[in-house]
GROMACS .gro file of C-alpha atoms in nm:
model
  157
    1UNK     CA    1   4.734   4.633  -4.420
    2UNK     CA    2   4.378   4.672  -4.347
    3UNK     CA    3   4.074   4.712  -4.595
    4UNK     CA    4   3.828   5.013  -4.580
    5UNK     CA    5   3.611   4.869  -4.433
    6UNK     CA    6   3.816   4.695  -4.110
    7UNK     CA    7   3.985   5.063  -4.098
    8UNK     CA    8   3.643   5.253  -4.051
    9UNK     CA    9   3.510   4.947  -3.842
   10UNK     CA   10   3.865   5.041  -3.576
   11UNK     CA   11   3.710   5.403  -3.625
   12UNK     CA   12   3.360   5.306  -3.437
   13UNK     CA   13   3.323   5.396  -3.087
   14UNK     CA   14   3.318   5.041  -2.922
   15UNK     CA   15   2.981   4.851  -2.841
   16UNK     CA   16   2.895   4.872  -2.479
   17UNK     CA   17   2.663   4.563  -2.494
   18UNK     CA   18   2.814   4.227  -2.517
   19UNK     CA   19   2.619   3.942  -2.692
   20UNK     CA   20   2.631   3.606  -2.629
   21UNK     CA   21   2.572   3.324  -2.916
   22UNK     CA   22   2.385   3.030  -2.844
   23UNK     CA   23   2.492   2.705  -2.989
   24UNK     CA   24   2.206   2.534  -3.233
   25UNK     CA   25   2.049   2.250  -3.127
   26UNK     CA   26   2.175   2.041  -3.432
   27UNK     CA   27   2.525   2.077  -3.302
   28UNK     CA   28   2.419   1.905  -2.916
   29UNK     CA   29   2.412   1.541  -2.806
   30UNK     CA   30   2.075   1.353  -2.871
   31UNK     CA   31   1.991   1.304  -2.519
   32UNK     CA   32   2.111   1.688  -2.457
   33UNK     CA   33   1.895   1.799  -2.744
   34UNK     CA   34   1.632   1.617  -2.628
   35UNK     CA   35   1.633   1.749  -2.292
   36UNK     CA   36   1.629   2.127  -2.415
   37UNK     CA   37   1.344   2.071  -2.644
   38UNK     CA   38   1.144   1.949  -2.337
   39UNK     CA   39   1.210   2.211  -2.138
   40UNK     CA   40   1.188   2.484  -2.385
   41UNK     CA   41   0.859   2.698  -2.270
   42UNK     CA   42   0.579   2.647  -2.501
   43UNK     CA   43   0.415   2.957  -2.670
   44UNK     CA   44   0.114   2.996  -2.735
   45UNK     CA   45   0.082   3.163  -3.088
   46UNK     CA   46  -0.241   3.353  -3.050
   47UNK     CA   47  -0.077   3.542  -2.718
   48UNK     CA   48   0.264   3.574  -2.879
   49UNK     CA   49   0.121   3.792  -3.173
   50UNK     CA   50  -0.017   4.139  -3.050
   51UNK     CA   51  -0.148   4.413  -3.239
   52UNK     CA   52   0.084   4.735  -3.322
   53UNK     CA   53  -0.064   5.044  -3.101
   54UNK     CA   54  -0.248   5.302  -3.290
   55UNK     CA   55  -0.074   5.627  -3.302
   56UNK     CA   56  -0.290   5.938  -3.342
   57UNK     CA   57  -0.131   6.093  -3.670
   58UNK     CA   58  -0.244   6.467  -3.566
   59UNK     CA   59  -0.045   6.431  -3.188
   60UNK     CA   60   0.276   6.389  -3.376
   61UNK     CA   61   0.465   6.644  -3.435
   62UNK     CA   62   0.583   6.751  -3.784
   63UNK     CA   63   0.938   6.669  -3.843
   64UNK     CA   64   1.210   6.968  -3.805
   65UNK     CA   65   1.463   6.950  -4.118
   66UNK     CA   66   1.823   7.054  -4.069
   67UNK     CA   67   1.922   7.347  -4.268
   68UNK     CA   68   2.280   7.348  -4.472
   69UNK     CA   69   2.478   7.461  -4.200
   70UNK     CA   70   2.447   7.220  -4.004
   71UNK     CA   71   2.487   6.951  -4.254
   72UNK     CA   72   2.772   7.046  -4.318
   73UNK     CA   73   2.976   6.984  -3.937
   74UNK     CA   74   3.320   6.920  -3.909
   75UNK     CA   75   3.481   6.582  -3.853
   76UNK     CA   76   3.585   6.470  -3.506
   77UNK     CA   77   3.896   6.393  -3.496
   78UNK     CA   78   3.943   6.052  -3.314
   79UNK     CA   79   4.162   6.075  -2.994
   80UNK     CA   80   4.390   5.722  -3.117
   81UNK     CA   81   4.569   5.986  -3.362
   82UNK     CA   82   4.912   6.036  -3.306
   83UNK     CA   83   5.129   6.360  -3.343
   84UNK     CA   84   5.213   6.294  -3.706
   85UNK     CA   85   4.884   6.098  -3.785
   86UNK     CA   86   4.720   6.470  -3.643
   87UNK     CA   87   4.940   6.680  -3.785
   88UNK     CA   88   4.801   6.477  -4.137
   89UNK     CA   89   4.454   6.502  -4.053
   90UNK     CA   90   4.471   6.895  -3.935
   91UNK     CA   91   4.572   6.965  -4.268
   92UNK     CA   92   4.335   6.784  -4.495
   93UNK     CA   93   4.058   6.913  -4.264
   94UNK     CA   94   4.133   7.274  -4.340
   95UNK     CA   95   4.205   7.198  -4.694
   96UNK     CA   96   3.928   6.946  -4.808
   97UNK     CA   97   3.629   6.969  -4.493
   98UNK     CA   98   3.609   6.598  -4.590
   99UNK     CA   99   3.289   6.420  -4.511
  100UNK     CA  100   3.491   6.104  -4.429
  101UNK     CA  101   3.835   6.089  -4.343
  102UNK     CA  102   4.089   5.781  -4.209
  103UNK     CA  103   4.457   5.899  -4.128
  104UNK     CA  104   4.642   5.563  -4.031
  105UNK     CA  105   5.016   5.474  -3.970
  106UNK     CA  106   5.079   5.161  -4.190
  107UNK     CA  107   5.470   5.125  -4.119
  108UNK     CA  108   5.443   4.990  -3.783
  109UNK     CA  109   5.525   5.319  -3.578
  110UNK     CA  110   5.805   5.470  -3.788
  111UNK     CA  111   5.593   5.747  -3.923
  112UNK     CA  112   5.766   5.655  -4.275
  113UNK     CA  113   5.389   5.516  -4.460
  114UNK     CA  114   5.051   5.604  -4.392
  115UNK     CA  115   4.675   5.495  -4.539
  116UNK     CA  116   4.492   5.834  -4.609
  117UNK     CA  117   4.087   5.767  -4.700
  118UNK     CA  118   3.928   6.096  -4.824
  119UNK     CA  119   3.585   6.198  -4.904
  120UNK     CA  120   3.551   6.546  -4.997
  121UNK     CA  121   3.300   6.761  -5.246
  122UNK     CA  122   3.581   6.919  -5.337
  123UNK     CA  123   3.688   6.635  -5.571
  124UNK     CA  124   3.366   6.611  -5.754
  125UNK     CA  125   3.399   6.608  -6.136
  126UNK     CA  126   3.806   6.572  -6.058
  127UNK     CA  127   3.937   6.217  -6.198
  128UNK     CA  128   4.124   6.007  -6.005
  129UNK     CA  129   4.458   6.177  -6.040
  130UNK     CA  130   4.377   6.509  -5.996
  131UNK     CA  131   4.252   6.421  -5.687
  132UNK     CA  132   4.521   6.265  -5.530
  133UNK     CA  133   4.748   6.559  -5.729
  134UNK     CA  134   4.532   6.742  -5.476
  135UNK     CA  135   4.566   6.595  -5.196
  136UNK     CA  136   4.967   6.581  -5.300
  137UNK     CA  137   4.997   6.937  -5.304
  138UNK     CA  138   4.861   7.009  -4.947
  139UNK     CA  139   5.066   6.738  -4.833
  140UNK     CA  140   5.362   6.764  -5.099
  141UNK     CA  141   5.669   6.865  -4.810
  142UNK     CA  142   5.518   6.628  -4.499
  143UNK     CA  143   5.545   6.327  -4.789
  144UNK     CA  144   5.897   6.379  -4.902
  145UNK     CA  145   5.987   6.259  -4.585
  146UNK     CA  146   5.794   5.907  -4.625
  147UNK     CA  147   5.893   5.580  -4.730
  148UNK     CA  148   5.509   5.566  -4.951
  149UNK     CA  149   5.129   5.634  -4.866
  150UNK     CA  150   4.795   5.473  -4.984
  151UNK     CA  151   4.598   5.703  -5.080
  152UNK     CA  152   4.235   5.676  -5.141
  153UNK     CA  153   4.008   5.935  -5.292
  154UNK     CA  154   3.626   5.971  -5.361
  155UNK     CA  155   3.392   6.221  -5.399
  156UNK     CA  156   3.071   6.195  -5.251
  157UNK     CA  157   2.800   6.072  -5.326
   0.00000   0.00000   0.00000
């Protein structure tokens, strides 16, 4: 089972960039550490610090705000969805038009549990329970079928 957190993290388009960590110095031999601190360039602090550039406040131009429609934009639904795990999240969409929404098969590819995290505005001033009794009803005849779900719901923020 995976946390919130590690199931939005899958979610994320991966990083093109790959970075490399350098080991500290403390962890290197003496005469190794020794060596690298000799041939480590040597900074001058007075050239290292520059100025930030002055921007001329009146060639800016004055910031655009978005209006309500387009605030409110429908989810993308991620392409590693399958048929069931779309048929799950083609449903809420219409139902909810969640602001955040994870549709994951927990039962190892038998399509018999899934993890369901669900943001909507529709469940503000709802409890707990009424939300998922919500959520239960749009997905009341697909879940009679299941072994169990994990279902989380939140309104936002």
């Amino acid at each position: 089972m995976l946390c919130r957190a590690c199931r939005r993290a899958i979610a994320l388009p991966k990083p093109t960039n790959t970075i490399i960590a350098k080991a500290p110095l403390s962890s290197l031999s003496i005469a190794t550490r020794n060596d690298a601190l000799r041939s480590a360039p040597r900074v001058q602090v007075s050239k290292a610090i520059r100025p930030l550039p002055q921007f001329n406040l009146r060639s800016i131009s004055k910031r655009s705000y978005s209006s309500a429609t387009e605030t409110a934009t429908a989810l993308e639904k991620p392409d590693h969805l399958d048929d069931a795990e779309s048929t799950i999240w083609d449903k809420l969409v219409a139902e909810f038009t969640p602001s955040e929404l994870i549709v994951q098969d927990v039962s190892g590819g038998c399509g018999s549990m899934y993890a369901i995290d669900i943001t909507s505005a529709k469940f503000k001033g709802a409890n707990m329970l009424k939300q998922q009794r919500m959520v239960n009803a749009v997905l009341g005849d697909m879940m009679k079928q299941w072994h169990g779900v994990q279902l989380r719901t939140k309104a936002p923020q």
